Short mmCIF file of C-alpha atoms in Angstrom, two decimals:
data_model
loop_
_atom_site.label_atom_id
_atom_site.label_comp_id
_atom_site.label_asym_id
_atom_site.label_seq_id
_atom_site.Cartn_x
_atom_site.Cartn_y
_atom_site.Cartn_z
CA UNK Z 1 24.03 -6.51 11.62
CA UNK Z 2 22.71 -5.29 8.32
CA UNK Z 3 20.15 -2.66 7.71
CA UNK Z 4 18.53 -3.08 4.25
CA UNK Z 5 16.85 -0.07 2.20
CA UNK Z 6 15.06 -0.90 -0.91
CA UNK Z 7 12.67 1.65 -3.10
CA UNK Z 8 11.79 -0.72 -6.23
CA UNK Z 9 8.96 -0.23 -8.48
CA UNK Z 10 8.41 -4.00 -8.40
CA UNK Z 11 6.37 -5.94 -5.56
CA UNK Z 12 7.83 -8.22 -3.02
CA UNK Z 13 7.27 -11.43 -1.61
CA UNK Z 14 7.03 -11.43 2.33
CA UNK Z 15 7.73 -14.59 3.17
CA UNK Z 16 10.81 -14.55 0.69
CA UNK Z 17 12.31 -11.31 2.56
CA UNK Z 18 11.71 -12.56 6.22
CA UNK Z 19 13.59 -15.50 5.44
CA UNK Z 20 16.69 -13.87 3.61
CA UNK Z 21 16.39 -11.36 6.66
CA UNK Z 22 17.11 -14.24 9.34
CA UNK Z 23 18.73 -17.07 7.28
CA UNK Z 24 21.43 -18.81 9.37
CA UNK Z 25 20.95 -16.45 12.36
CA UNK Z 26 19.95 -19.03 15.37
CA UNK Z 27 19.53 -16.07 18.09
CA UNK Z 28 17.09 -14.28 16.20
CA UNK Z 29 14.10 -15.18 18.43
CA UNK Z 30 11.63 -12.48 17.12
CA UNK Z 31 10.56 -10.86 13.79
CA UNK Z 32 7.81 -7.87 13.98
CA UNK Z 33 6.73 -6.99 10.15
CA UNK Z 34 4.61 -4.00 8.71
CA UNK Z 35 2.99 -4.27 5.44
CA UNK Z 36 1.34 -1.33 4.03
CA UNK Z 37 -0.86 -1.75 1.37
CA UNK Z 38 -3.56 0.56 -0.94
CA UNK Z 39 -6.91 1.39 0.09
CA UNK Z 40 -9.84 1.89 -2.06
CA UNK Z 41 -11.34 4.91 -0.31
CA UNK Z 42 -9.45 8.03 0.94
CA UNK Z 43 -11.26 10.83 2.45
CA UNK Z 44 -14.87 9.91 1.44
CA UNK Z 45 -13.52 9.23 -2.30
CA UNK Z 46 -12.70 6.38 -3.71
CA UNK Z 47 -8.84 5.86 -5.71
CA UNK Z 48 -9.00 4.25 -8.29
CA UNK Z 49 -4.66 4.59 -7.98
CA UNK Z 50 -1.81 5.93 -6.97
CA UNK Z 51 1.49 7.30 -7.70
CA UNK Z 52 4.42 7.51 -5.62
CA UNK Z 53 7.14 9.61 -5.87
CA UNK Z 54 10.23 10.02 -4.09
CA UNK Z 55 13.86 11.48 -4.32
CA UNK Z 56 16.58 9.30 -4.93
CA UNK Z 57 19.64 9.50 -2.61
CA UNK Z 58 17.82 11.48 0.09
CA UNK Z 59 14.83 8.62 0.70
CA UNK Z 60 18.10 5.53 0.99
CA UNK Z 61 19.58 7.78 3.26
CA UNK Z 62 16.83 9.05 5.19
CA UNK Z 63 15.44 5.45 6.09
CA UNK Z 64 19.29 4.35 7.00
CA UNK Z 65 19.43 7.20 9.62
CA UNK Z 66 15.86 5.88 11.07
CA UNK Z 67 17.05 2.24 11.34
CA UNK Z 68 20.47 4.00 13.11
CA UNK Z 69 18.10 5.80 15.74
CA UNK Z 70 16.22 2.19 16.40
CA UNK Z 71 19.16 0.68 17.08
CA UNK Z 72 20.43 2.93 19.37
CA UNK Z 73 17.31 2.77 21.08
CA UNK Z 74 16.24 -1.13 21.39
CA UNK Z 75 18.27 -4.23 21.16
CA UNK Z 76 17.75 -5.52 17.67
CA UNK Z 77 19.42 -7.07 15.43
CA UNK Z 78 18.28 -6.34 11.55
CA UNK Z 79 16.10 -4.51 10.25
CA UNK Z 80 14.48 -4.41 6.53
CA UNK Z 81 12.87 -1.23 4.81
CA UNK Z 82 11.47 -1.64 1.21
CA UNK Z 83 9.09 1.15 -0.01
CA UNK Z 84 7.64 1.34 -3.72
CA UNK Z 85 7.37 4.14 -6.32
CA UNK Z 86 5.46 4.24 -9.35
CA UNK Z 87 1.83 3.32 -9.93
CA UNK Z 88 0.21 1.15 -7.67
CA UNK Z 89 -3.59 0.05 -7.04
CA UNK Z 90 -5.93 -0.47 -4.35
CA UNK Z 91 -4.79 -4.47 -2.87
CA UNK Z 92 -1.56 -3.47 -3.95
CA UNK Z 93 1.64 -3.64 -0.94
CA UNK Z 94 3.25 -0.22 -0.45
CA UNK Z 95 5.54 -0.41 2.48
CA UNK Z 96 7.59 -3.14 4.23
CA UNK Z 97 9.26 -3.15 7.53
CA UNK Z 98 10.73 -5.97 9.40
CA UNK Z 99 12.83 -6.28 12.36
CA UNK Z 100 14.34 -9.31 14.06
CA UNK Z 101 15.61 -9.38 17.47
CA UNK Z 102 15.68 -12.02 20.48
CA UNK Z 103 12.31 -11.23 22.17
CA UNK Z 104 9.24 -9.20 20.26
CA UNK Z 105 8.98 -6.48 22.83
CA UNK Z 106 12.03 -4.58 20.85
CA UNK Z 107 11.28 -6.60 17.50
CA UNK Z 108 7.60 -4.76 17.85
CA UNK Z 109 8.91 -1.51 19.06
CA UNK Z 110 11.73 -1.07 16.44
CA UNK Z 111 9.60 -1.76 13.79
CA UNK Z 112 6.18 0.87 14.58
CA UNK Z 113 9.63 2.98 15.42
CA UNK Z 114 10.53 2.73 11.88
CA UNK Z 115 7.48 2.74 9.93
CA UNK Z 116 6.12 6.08 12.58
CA UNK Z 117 9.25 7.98 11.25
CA UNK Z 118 9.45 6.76 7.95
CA UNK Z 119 6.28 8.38 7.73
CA UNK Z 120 6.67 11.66 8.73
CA UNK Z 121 11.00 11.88 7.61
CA UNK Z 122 11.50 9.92 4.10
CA UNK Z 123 10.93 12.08 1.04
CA UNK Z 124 7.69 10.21 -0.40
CA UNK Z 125 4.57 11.87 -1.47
CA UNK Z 126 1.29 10.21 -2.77
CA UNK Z 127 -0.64 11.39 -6.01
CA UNK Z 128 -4.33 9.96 -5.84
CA UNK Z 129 -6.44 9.61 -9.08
CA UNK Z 130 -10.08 9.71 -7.94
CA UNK Z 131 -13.16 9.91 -9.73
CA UNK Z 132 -12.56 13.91 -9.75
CA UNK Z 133 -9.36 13.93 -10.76
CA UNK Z 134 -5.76 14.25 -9.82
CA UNK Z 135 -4.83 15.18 -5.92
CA UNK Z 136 -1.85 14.85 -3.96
CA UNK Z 137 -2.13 13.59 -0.38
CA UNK Z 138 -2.19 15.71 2.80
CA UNK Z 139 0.26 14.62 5.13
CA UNK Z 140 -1.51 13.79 8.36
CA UNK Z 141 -1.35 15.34 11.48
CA UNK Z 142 -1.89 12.69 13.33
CA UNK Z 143 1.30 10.94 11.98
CA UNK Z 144 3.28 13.77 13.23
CA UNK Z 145 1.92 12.83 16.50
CA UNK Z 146 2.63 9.11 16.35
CA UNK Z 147 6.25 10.35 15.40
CA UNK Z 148 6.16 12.56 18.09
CA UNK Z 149 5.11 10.45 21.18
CA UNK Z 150 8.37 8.90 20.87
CA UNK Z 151 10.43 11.55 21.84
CA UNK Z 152 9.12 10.76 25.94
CA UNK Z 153 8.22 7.45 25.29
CA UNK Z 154 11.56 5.13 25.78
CA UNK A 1 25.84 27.43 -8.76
CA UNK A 2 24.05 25.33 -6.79
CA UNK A 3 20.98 22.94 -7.72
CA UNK A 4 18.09 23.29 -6.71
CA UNK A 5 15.23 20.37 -7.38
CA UNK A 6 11.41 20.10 -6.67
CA UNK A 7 9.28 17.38 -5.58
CA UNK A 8 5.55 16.04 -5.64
CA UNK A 9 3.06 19.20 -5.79
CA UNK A 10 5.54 21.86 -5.82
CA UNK A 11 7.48 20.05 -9.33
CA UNK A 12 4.07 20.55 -11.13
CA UNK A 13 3.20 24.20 -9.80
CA UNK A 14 6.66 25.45 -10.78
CA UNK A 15 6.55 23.24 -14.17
CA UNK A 16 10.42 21.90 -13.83
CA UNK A 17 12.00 19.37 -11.42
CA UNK A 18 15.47 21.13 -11.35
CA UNK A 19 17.24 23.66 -12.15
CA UNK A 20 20.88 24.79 -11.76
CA UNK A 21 21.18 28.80 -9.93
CA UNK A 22 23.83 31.30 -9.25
CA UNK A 23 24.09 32.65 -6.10
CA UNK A 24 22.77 36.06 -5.05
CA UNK A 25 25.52 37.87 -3.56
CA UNK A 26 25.28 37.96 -0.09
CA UNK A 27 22.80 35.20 0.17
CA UNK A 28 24.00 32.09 2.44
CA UNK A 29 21.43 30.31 4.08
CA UNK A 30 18.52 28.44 2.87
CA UNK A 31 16.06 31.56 3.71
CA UNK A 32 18.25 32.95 1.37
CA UNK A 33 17.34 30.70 -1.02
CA UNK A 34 14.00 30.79 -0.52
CA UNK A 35 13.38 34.48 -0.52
CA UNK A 36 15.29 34.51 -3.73
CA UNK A 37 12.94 31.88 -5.43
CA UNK A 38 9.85 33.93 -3.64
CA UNK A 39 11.19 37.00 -5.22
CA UNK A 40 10.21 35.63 -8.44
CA UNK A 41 6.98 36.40 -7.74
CA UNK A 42 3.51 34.37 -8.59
CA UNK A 43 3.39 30.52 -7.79
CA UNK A 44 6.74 31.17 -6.13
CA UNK A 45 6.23 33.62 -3.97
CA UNK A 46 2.91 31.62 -2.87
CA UNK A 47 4.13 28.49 -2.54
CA UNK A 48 7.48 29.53 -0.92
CA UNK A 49 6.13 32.38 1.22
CA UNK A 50 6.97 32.25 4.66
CA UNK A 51 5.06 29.92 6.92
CA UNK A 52 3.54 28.03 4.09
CA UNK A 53 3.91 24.38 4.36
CA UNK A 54 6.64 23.23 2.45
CA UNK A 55 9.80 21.30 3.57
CA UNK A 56 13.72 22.04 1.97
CA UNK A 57 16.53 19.50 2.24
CA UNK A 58 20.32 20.74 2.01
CA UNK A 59 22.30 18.32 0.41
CA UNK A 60 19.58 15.51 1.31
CA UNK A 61 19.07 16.38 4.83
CA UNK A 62 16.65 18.36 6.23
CA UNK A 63 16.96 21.56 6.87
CA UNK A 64 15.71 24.68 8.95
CA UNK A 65 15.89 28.65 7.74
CA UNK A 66 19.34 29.19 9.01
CA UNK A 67 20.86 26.05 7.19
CA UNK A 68 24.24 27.07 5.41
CA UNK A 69 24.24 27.28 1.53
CA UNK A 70 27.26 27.22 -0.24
CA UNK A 71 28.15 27.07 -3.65
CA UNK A 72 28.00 23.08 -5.15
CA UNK A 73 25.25 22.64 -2.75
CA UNK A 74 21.97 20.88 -3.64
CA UNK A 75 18.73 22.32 -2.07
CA UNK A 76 15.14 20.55 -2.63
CA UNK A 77 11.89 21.94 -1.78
CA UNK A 78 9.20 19.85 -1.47
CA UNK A 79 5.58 19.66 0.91
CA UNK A 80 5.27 17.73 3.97
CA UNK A 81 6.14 13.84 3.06
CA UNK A 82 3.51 11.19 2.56
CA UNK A 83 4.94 8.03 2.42
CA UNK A 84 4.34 4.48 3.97
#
């Protein structure tokens, strides 16, 4: 069982990290993936980019205590985070999860799990350059709620 | 002394990322800390007045009004997260 965290300023290659994720492991049966990626239009403006920003030590650790909770939870077996900081455009991938397990019903759960937390509990915060300027993101209610409907939902 | 950093929206409003402080006598929980920086007055006291929407981390966890400060200790302020 590994859990890998990974905040890089360079991109990553899917494919590449599913396979490194499940190399030589013949019982995993199931691998659920997120991919986040920049969107041209936020709140009826459109970004031209973004900047994300983060604090070291507390985001690792953050997103290690998430994948703890999942696995406590549903029977998987590992379970990839990598998030990127720094400048990034519209088409460009933010955010990768990927969990494998033996059957996708806790491969799929884990991994919204992890990505509904990750949003709401690791120290990241989005700067958007539109045509008027500078703004930094509102955190969304409604990902509080998606966090939250796990707390009755098994 | 403990450090204290800021992140995101509250870094630029308060025009420094860190900054090492001495602790207030008789000041050991992180409402302590924040009523301190709020005593400052302007930007501080609006960003950090109570029931504004910021978030505070002790020693990179998160943590609630009544979490113990100590000298050593690193506290972070910073708004709600937006990652992912």
């Amino acid at each position: 069982m590994t859990a890998n965290v990974r905040v890089q300023n360079d991109d990553f290659d899917v494919s590449r990290e599913i396979a490194a994720l499940r190399q030589g492991n013949p019982r995993v049966g199931a691998i659920a993936s997120f991919i986040g990626v920049v969107r041209d239009l936020n709140d009826g403006d459109s970004v031209a980019e973004m900047t994300l920003e983060h604090y070291p030590g507390m985001t690792e650790k953050s997103i290690e205590e998430i994948i703890t909770q999942a696995r406590g939870r549903w029977d998987m077996m590992d379970a990839l985070v990598i998030h990127r900081i720094g400048t990034l455009k519209p088409l460009d991938q933010i955010v990768l999860v990927v969990v494998t397990s033996a059957h996708r019903g806790e491969a799929f759960a884990a991994c919204e799990f992890i990505m509904d937390f990750l949003k709401t509990c690791a120290p990241f915060w989005k700067k958007e350059q539109t045509g008027k300027g500078g703004r930094w993101v509102d955190a969304r209610a409604a990902d509080d709620a998606a966090a939250e409907r796990w707390q009755t939902k098994a | 002394m403990i450090t204290l950093l800021y992140f995101a929206r509250l870094r630029e409003t308060f025009g420094k990322a860190s900054e090492e402080m001495e602790m207030p006598p008789g000041v050991a929980t992180l409402e302590g800390v924040r009523a301190t920086l709020a005593a400052r007055g302007g930007v501080w006291a609006q960003e950090l007045a109570a029931g504004r929407a910021f978030r505070a981390a002790v020693n990179q966890d998160i943590a609630g009004a009544d979490t113990p400060v100590k000298d050593g200790d690193e506290v972070a302020f910073f708004p709600p997260v937006t990652g992912g």
